[in-house]
Amino acid sequence: MTEVQTETGVLAGEERMLIAGELQFTSSGAKFDVVHPASEEVAGQATDGTVEDMARAVGAARRAFDESDWSRDLEFRYHCLTQLHEALERNKERLRRILITEVGCPVSVTASQIESPIEEVKHWTEHGKNFTYLVDNGVHETPLGPARRKIHYEPVGVVGAITPWNVPLYLNIAETVPALMAGNTVVLKPAQLTPWSGSEYGRIVAEETDIPAGVFNVVVSNANEVGAALSADPRVDMITFTGSTATGRAILAAGAPTVKKTLLELGGKSAHIVLDDADFNAALPLAAMMACVMSGQSCILPSRILLPRSRYDEGIQILKTTMEGFPVGDPWTPGNMQGPQISETQREKVLGLIKSGIDSGARLVTGGGIPENLPTGYYTQPTLLADVDPNSQVAQEEIFGPVLTVTPYDTDDEAIAIANNSIYGLSGEVSSADVDRAFGVACRMRTGNVTINGKSHFGINSPFGGTKQSGLGYRNGEEGYKEYLEAKTIGMPD
Ligand code: NAD
């Protein structure tokens, strides 16, 4: 983790949203509070956009797609998104403080949520510039004689992007920049708990780039109905969504009447299979650390640890020691690696699931409550539950807190079966001294991505997506860019 030197202190972001090229408040003037989760204090406000505001934003995006050259002018898009990259760089420290203010993310671990997405803007800009939009697919025999076929990759149209609160700037960028570079117009609806990571992005686009009015819109709102309106609007061609599986189902249903293209990155309940030959002292401290960084509010967190019964007590002891020594506290203090949960509601949910685990027979090894030295702020103790029944609620539901569950197994087959016993299939991890053996296990895990021995699967150049109820489609890699394009085949005389 990089130690970031930055100005510290709560910082309020842009209150206005961006619709049709204008930074604006909703017409009633209604606002909602943004709370700093480390102090429980109101840090500022955001405009409370309505369904009508969303309809205006979709109209603006529709007109910009249908009536401007944006979708056809690759050079201009390259120019605008290069400007965006430079503008985000200039605003980097401001965006970092807003992220910490909204999410409570420790300053020491903000690089993956600030530097990485800004770098991704550069990546998509270059990728989009160099992408081959016209492919000659050769000559094919048909009953009417030979036909040459060309594949033309074209933007989908108006893209609605709906994002969650856990990594807000990262996902606002990941969902919108490849879409824009591919020639789509966009309406972004950021999460209620993190409106400024969206509205600041809108302000930067409006004030510091030549992106034309209507091409990029941000509608900030405290109401779920506003996201629902975006996902149901017949003028929207595609929804790109990151969030819970429950909301993903609602978005699919809302888009069904117009058969909307839908890209879904949803919840996870990933397992880490620690094989009996693994280096426990390398694998398990890292596993415990990953559970606590971001307060466990990570979709890809391998939160279900599966330990071989032959080395069960040894594994639990290592996890316990790491969790008990983990630096939890004020996110503005460098060195702290775990901040608060984002809200009281989220912490209640985490504590409720821990209790349900204990009620169903799990053993509380450490944690389980609120740290005594941190009575203010939505902090949760790093928590380890052992002897967890793989069918229990705590082993089946996404916790989104600094909690690991541990379940013993006897054979590799049994470990794989426990790992696959989930409605989710987002990611997973295998640890073993034998990489081939680990690879074999990884291939049998019904999940979109797997990390072996701590070597992360996640990166801009490789497709990332969930199987089962963890999602549809991909971000990142060539697959991720193509999600924002339609492949049109044109047959023509040879
Ligand atoms: P959420 O589903 O509650 O909300 C996500 C977004 O959807 C918010 O902007 C919200 O306003 C909007 N929304 C809510 N109801 C809606 C509806 N009916 N129609 C349209 N939009 C609606 O999720 P959250 O609590 O903000 O985020 C946490 C979830 O996100 C977790 O499940 C986590 O696993 C998931 N997540 C997944 C990934 C991934 O890449 N798979 C990444 C990050 C987070």
XYZ file of C-alpha atoms and ligand atoms in Angstrom:
538
model
C 0.000 0.000 0.000
C 1.334 3.445 -0.857
C 1.528 6.027 1.847
C -0.074 9.103 0.338
C 0.979 12.563 1.430
C -2.026 14.781 1.076
C -3.862 17.705 2.529
C -6.218 16.268 5.100
C -9.609 17.296 6.383
C -13.211 16.853 5.407
C -13.986 18.478 2.072
C -17.446 19.119 0.651
C -17.852 18.463 -3.061
C -19.902 20.007 -5.842
C -23.583 20.310 -4.830
C -24.919 20.579 -8.364
C -25.540 17.924 -10.998
C -24.728 18.169 -14.701
C -27.605 18.056 -17.193
C -27.389 19.146 -20.827
C -24.065 20.894 -20.235
C -25.269 22.949 -17.250
C -24.341 22.519 -13.615
C -27.663 22.893 -11.849
C -29.779 22.324 -8.747
C -33.067 20.472 -8.882
C -35.921 22.943 -9.460
C -37.419 22.613 -5.958
C -34.044 23.390 -4.374
C -34.223 20.160 -2.301
C -30.906 18.863 -0.972
C -29.736 15.909 1.066
C -26.932 15.539 3.596
C -23.614 13.835 3.034
C -22.272 12.354 6.268
C -18.583 11.748 7.045
C -18.627 8.187 8.414
C -15.554 8.672 10.612
C -17.120 11.535 12.610
C -20.854 10.963 11.969
C -21.039 14.685 11.124
C -22.755 16.229 8.140
C -19.974 17.248 5.753
C -22.213 19.093 3.299
C -25.064 18.582 0.886
C -25.950 17.538 -2.626
C -28.879 18.488 -4.808
C -31.701 15.952 -4.624
C -32.494 15.249 -8.282
C -35.879 13.901 -9.313
C -37.351 11.551 -11.880
C -38.073 14.655 -13.996
C -34.400 15.673 -13.810
C -33.478 12.177 -14.952
C -35.892 12.420 -17.879
C -34.274 15.723 -18.937
C -30.790 14.183 -18.699
C -31.809 11.182 -20.803
C -33.367 13.547 -23.351
C -30.126 15.525 -23.522
C -28.054 12.358 -23.966
C -30.442 11.079 -26.639
C -30.220 14.341 -28.627
C -26.434 14.437 -28.269
C -26.212 10.914 -29.641
C -28.722 11.323 -32.463
C -27.942 14.861 -33.570
C -24.230 15.490 -32.963
C -21.059 14.034 -34.486
C -19.875 12.631 -31.152
C -20.495 9.000 -32.132
C -18.589 9.404 -35.417
C -15.728 11.760 -34.498
C -13.038 9.571 -32.947
C -10.361 12.299 -33.087
C -12.575 14.708 -31.154
C -13.386 12.085 -28.545
C -9.666 11.422 -28.153
C -9.086 15.149 -27.655
C -11.873 15.469 -25.057
C -10.922 12.404 -23.052
C -7.258 13.382 -23.070
C -8.420 16.684 -21.573
C -10.456 14.734 -19.026
C -7.406 12.741 -17.988
C -5.373 15.914 -17.493
C -8.220 17.589 -15.598
C -8.625 14.632 -13.248
C -4.876 14.734 -12.590
C -5.166 18.428 -11.655
C -8.076 17.672 -9.320
C -6.526 14.550 -7.835
C -5.994 15.748 -4.267
C -9.453 17.321 -4.147
C -10.994 14.047 -5.343
C -8.992 12.128 -2.739
C -10.293 14.288 0.102
C -13.848 13.954 -1.192
C -13.448 10.166 -1.350
C -12.209 10.008 2.246
C -14.978 12.384 3.358
C -17.753 10.383 1.705
C -16.542 6.807 2.185
C -14.149 6.984 5.143
C -11.528 5.173 3.045
C -8.117 5.358 4.813
C -5.785 7.838 3.121
C -3.063 5.170 2.961
C -5.128 2.982 0.656
C -6.647 5.600 -1.646
C -4.233 4.999 -4.537
C -6.368 2.212 -5.985
C -9.374 4.519 -5.899
C -7.730 7.719 -7.151
C -4.487 7.121 -9.070
C -5.691 3.864 -10.684
C -8.953 5.149 -12.184
C -7.285 8.339 -13.412
C -4.682 6.147 -15.121
C -7.535 4.100 -16.590
C -8.864 7.190 -18.351
C -5.554 7.346 -20.199
C -5.739 3.630 -20.927
C -9.234 3.763 -22.454
C -8.406 6.877 -24.439
C -5.458 5.140 -26.107
C -7.288 1.823 -26.393
C -10.239 3.478 -28.102
C -8.000 5.409 -30.454
C -6.201 2.246 -31.576
C -9.217 -0.070 -31.665
C -10.082 -1.545 -35.090
C -13.660 -0.427 -35.709
C -13.906 -1.991 -39.182
C -12.911 -5.625 -39.737
C -12.957 -7.323 -43.133
C -14.395 -10.779 -42.509
C -13.614 -12.086 -46.003
C -15.707 -13.442 -48.857
C -18.364 -16.088 -48.189
C -20.409 -18.225 -50.574
C -24.166 -17.606 -50.481
C -27.034 -18.981 -52.666
C -26.918 -15.642 -54.487
C -23.207 -15.721 -55.122
C -20.179 -14.577 -53.147
C -20.616 -11.855 -50.512
C -17.912 -9.915 -48.722
C -18.713 -9.295 -45.088
C -17.395 -6.428 -43.024
C -17.926 -6.015 -39.312
C -18.432 -2.428 -38.215
C -18.164 -1.808 -34.468
C -20.561 1.007 -33.587
C -21.517 2.649 -30.292
C -24.627 1.260 -28.622
C -26.251 4.692 -28.133
C -27.362 6.239 -24.835
C -25.744 4.456 -21.899
C -27.154 4.754 -18.380
C -24.449 4.156 -15.763
C -25.520 3.359 -12.193
C -22.830 3.013 -9.545
C -22.494 1.929 -5.883
C -20.799 3.731 -3.006
C -17.926 1.413 -2.085
C -15.382 2.508 -4.739
C -17.266 5.495 -6.174
C -14.787 7.436 -8.286
C -13.223 4.245 -9.610
C -16.574 2.863 -10.756
C -17.882 6.199 -12.042
C -14.872 6.228 -14.342
C -14.847 2.500 -15.143
C -18.507 2.619 -16.211
C -18.393 5.816 -18.233
C -14.998 6.437 -19.852
C -14.894 3.353 -22.122
C -18.543 4.062 -23.013
C -17.708 7.659 -23.986
C -14.552 6.715 -25.871
C -16.546 4.140 -27.851
C -18.857 6.959 -29.010
C -21.835 6.590 -26.682
C -23.468 9.376 -24.711
C -23.893 8.810 -20.995
C -26.125 9.536 -18.013
C -24.400 8.698 -14.727
C -26.427 8.087 -11.542
C -24.022 7.833 -8.602
C -24.975 6.228 -5.282
C -26.817 8.222 -2.619
C -24.052 7.846 -0.024
C -21.364 9.143 -2.409
C -22.955 11.846 -4.575
C -19.877 14.095 -4.719
C -17.647 11.517 -6.407
C -20.183 11.826 -9.232
C -21.011 15.537 -9.104
C -17.332 16.562 -8.940
C -16.708 14.435 -12.009
C -19.568 16.300 -13.684
C -18.117 19.657 -12.669
C -14.712 18.717 -14.069
C -16.270 17.626 -17.381
C -18.297 20.855 -17.604
C -15.559 23.273 -16.597
C -12.352 21.663 -17.804
C -13.121 19.729 -20.990
C -14.680 20.311 -24.418
C -17.079 17.374 -24.003
C -20.225 18.807 -25.629
C -23.456 19.510 -23.762
C -25.565 16.387 -23.331
C -22.778 13.901 -24.074
C -22.112 13.363 -20.371
C -24.725 13.981 -17.671
C -24.725 13.275 -13.950
C -27.994 13.059 -12.027
C -27.515 13.088 -8.269
C -30.399 11.955 -6.083
C -31.259 10.494 -2.724
C -34.046 8.367 -4.226
C -33.773 4.889 -5.728
C -36.664 5.783 -8.060
C -34.311 8.019 -10.015
C -32.015 5.092 -10.853
C -35.088 3.000 -11.579
C -36.344 5.678 -14.006
C -33.016 5.580 -15.850
C -33.114 1.793 -16.164
C -36.701 1.817 -17.486
C -36.435 4.768 -19.904
C -37.070 3.539 -23.484
C -34.661 6.193 -24.832
C -31.765 4.459 -23.043
C -30.088 1.740 -25.134
C -27.894 0.187 -22.484
C -27.501 0.087 -18.710
C -24.110 -0.490 -17.161
C -24.533 -1.206 -13.469
C -22.427 -2.084 -10.458
C -24.175 -2.836 -7.200
C -26.118 -5.442 -5.333
C -27.657 -8.523 -6.932
C -31.114 -7.441 -5.716
C -30.868 -4.135 -7.598
C -29.360 -5.916 -10.608
C -32.473 -8.098 -10.826
C -34.703 -4.986 -10.684
C -32.660 -3.351 -13.456
C -32.932 -6.430 -15.672
C -36.705 -6.488 -15.166
C -37.010 -2.730 -15.851
C -35.076 -3.089 -19.094
C -36.967 -6.169 -20.298
C -39.851 -4.342 -22.047
C -37.363 -2.568 -24.323
C -34.854 -5.477 -24.377
C -32.165 -3.164 -23.091
C -28.564 -4.276 -23.329
C -27.468 -4.730 -19.717
C -24.013 -5.044 -18.180
C -24.196 -6.090 -14.536
C -21.403 -6.338 -11.971
C -23.105 -7.555 -8.811
C -22.452 -8.961 -5.375
C -20.013 -11.654 -4.374
C -19.313 -14.179 -1.647
C -15.937 -15.408 -2.728
C -14.080 -18.333 -1.222
C -10.373 -18.736 -0.557
C -9.360 -22.397 -0.730
C -6.183 -22.825 1.274
C -4.747 -26.189 0.232
C -2.927 -28.342 2.767
C 0.520 -27.654 1.252
C 0.086 -23.856 1.264
C 2.501 -21.431 2.903
C 0.111 -20.335 5.661
C 2.400 -17.533 6.824
C 2.273 -15.953 3.380
C -1.381 -16.608 2.502
C -3.282 -15.978 5.711
C -1.935 -12.622 6.956
C -2.689 -11.278 3.461
C -6.173 -12.821 3.569
C -6.882 -11.168 6.918
C -5.532 -7.846 5.720
C -7.704 -7.893 2.591
C -10.755 -8.470 4.780
C -10.090 -5.319 6.782
C -8.776 -2.853 4.209
C -11.788 -0.893 2.902
C -13.593 -2.213 6.010
C -14.479 -5.324 4.025
C -16.576 -3.235 1.627
C -15.189 -4.938 -1.448
C -17.161 -7.053 -3.891
C -14.244 -9.357 -4.728
C -13.166 -10.012 -1.139
C -12.578 -13.744 -0.525
C -14.449 -13.667 2.771
C -15.019 -17.422 3.119
C -11.757 -19.079 4.145
C -11.668 -22.840 3.648
C -8.929 -24.486 5.709
C -7.772 -28.134 5.587
C -8.827 -29.866 8.794
C -5.242 -31.162 9.221
C -3.959 -27.580 9.700
C -7.150 -25.901 10.927
C -6.001 -24.575 14.337
C -2.707 -23.300 12.901
C -4.612 -21.323 10.218
C -7.081 -19.832 12.658
C -4.278 -18.690 14.950
C -2.534 -16.796 12.109
C -5.776 -15.108 11.001
C -6.593 -14.151 14.603
C -3.163 -12.630 15.226
C -3.294 -10.509 12.061
C -6.828 -9.285 12.717
C -6.111 -8.387 16.334
C -3.082 -6.304 15.312
C -4.783 -4.567 12.423
C -4.593 -0.747 12.459
C -8.205 0.495 12.643
C -8.979 4.172 13.103
C -9.276 7.677 11.690
C -8.979 7.441 7.904
C -7.053 10.725 7.759
C -4.196 9.281 9.832
C -1.554 7.646 7.628
C -0.896 4.145 8.878
C -4.495 3.306 9.628
C -5.575 0.689 7.121
C -9.192 0.159 8.150
C -11.656 3.008 8.511
C -15.347 2.948 9.410
C -18.229 1.275 7.588
C -19.852 3.816 5.312
C -23.015 4.234 7.398
C -24.734 3.184 10.586
C -27.131 1.082 8.488
C -24.251 -0.822 6.925
C -22.619 -1.408 10.308
C -25.923 -2.670 11.741
C -26.157 -5.087 8.829
C -22.610 -6.362 9.449
C -23.163 -6.773 13.198
C -26.488 -8.507 12.506
C -24.841 -11.058 10.218
C -22.087 -11.729 12.768
C -24.800 -12.400 15.363
C -26.664 -14.686 12.973
C -23.435 -16.643 12.471
C -22.946 -17.092 16.215
C -26.624 -18.050 16.612
C -26.168 -20.738 13.977
C -23.244 -22.320 15.835
C -20.162 -20.436 14.592
C -17.387 -19.728 17.115
C -16.393 -16.077 17.597
C -12.574 -16.120 17.582
C -12.022 -12.372 17.702
C -13.922 -9.110 17.221
C -17.665 -9.178 16.807
C -18.513 -5.649 17.884
C -17.565 -1.973 17.946
C -13.957 -1.094 18.933
C -14.006 0.343 22.482
C -11.558 3.118 21.604
C -13.653 4.267 18.625
C -17.123 5.064 19.975
C -17.700 7.750 17.333
C -17.709 6.819 13.658
C -19.179 3.650 12.206
C -16.235 1.404 13.085
C -16.442 -2.395 13.350
C -13.874 -4.703 14.920
C -12.024 -7.041 12.540
C -13.970 -10.233 13.140
C -13.142 -13.905 12.728
C -15.813 -16.599 12.869
C -14.677 -20.245 12.894
C -16.571 -23.556 12.477
C -18.995 -21.819 10.113
C -21.727 -23.998 8.598
C -21.423 -23.461 4.813
C -25.211 -23.393 4.505
C -25.759 -20.801 7.230
C -26.844 -17.230 6.488
C -23.420 -15.767 7.361
C -21.770 -18.152 4.874
C -24.293 -17.416 2.140
C -24.989 -13.655 2.332
C -22.586 -10.911 1.344
C -21.453 -9.236 4.601
C -19.557 -6.179 3.280
C -17.717 -5.830 6.577
C -14.294 -6.740 8.038
C -15.387 -10.295 8.682
C -13.911 -13.652 7.693
C -15.735 -16.932 8.094
C -13.697 -20.133 8.364
C -14.911 -23.612 7.458
C -12.820 -26.808 7.629
C -12.668 -29.394 4.846
C -11.095 -32.838 4.371
C -10.459 -33.212 0.630
C -9.859 -30.866 -2.325
C -13.158 -32.055 -3.836
C -15.004 -31.096 -0.673
C -13.335 -27.659 -0.618
C -14.371 -27.013 -4.225
C -17.943 -28.098 -3.474
C -18.130 -25.707 -0.495
C -16.655 -22.866 -2.566
C -19.237 -23.476 -5.310
C -22.120 -23.657 -2.816
C -23.209 -20.056 -3.443
C -25.600 -18.108 -5.633
C -22.625 -15.854 -6.370
C -19.653 -16.427 -8.669
C -17.584 -13.260 -8.701
C -14.069 -14.238 -7.690
C -12.057 -16.615 -5.571
C -8.601 -17.503 -4.383
C -6.448 -20.620 -4.078
C -3.242 -20.974 -2.078
C -0.853 -23.871 -2.567
C 2.879 -24.621 -2.806
C 2.045 -26.393 -6.072
C 0.856 -23.844 -8.646
C -0.360 -26.551 -11.072
C -2.484 -28.100 -8.351
C -3.853 -24.637 -7.474
C -4.565 -23.948 -11.153
C -6.544 -27.188 -11.396
C -8.627 -26.165 -8.395
C -9.077 -22.622 -9.794
C -10.468 -24.062 -13.035
C -13.112 -25.993 -11.097
C -14.335 -22.951 -9.148
C -17.574 -21.634 -10.698
C -16.555 -18.040 -10.557
C -15.497 -15.301 -12.949
C -11.994 -14.664 -11.616
C -9.461 -16.406 -9.389
C -6.292 -15.278 -7.651
C -3.551 -17.860 -6.972
C -1.079 -17.288 -4.140
C -2.000 -13.612 -3.816
C -1.318 -12.809 -7.486
C -4.347 -10.690 -8.260
C -6.615 -11.426 -11.213
C -7.804 -7.820 -11.290
C -6.428 -5.367 -13.825
C -7.379 -3.083 -16.687
C -6.005 -5.453 -19.360
C -7.950 -8.560 -18.339
C -11.703 -9.168 -18.514
C -13.456 -8.983 -15.165
C -16.984 -10.240 -14.634
C -19.126 -12.462 -12.472
C -20.807 -15.769 -13.203
C -24.104 -17.030 -11.709
C -25.855 -14.177 -9.843
C -22.703 -12.039 -9.712
C -23.305 -10.482 -13.075
C -23.543 -10.385 -16.826
C -20.734 -9.262 -19.116
C -17.293 -7.812 -18.521
C -15.374 -4.732 -17.539
C -11.727 -4.301 -18.534
C -9.773 -5.956 -21.315
C -10.861 -6.094 -24.951
C -14.111 -7.748 -23.806
C -14.837 -4.766 -21.556
C -14.460 -2.231 -24.371
C -16.583 -4.262 -26.779
C -19.464 -4.209 -24.273
C -20.052 -0.586 -25.326
C -20.104 -1.440 -29.033
C -22.499 -3.257 -31.337
C -20.931 -5.530 -33.964
C -22.798 -4.736 -37.180
C -22.116 -7.112 -40.072
C -22.489 -5.592 -43.531
C -22.680 -7.928 -46.531
C -21.618 -6.424 -49.880
C -20.598 -7.438 -53.367
C -17.053 -8.681 -53.542
P -27.115 -0.991 -4.433
O -27.535 -2.046 -5.380
O -27.949 -0.763 -3.222
O -27.044 0.415 -5.162
C -26.253 0.614 -6.317
C -26.843 1.753 -7.133
O -28.136 1.368 -7.612
C -27.053 3.059 -6.378
O -26.685 4.129 -7.224
C -28.556 3.066 -6.127
O -29.089 4.365 -6.033
C -29.077 2.407 -7.383
N -30.401 1.791 -7.258
C -31.016 1.328 -6.157
N -32.215 0.783 -6.472
C -32.342 0.897 -7.815
C -33.336 0.476 -8.748
N -34.437 -0.149 -8.366
N -33.108 0.717 -10.049
C -31.989 1.318 -10.486
N -31.009 1.740 -9.634
C -31.192 1.536 -8.322
O -25.610 -1.318 -4.046
P -24.682 -0.577 -2.981
O -25.150 -0.921 -1.610
O -24.540 0.861 -3.359
O -23.261 -1.263 -3.271
C -22.844 -2.450 -2.696
C -23.027 -3.607 -3.646
O -22.288 -3.376 -4.845
C -22.501 -4.914 -3.103
O -23.414 -5.938 -3.361
C -21.208 -5.142 -3.897
O -20.811 -6.477 -4.006
C -21.584 -4.559 -5.204
N -20.377 -4.253 -5.986
C -20.061 -5.077 -7.032
C -18.900 -4.844 -7.772
C -18.536 -5.727 -8.931
O -17.652 -5.340 -9.703
N -19.166 -6.879 -9.102
C -18.075 -3.760 -7.437
C -18.426 -2.952 -6.374
C -19.592 -3.203 -5.653
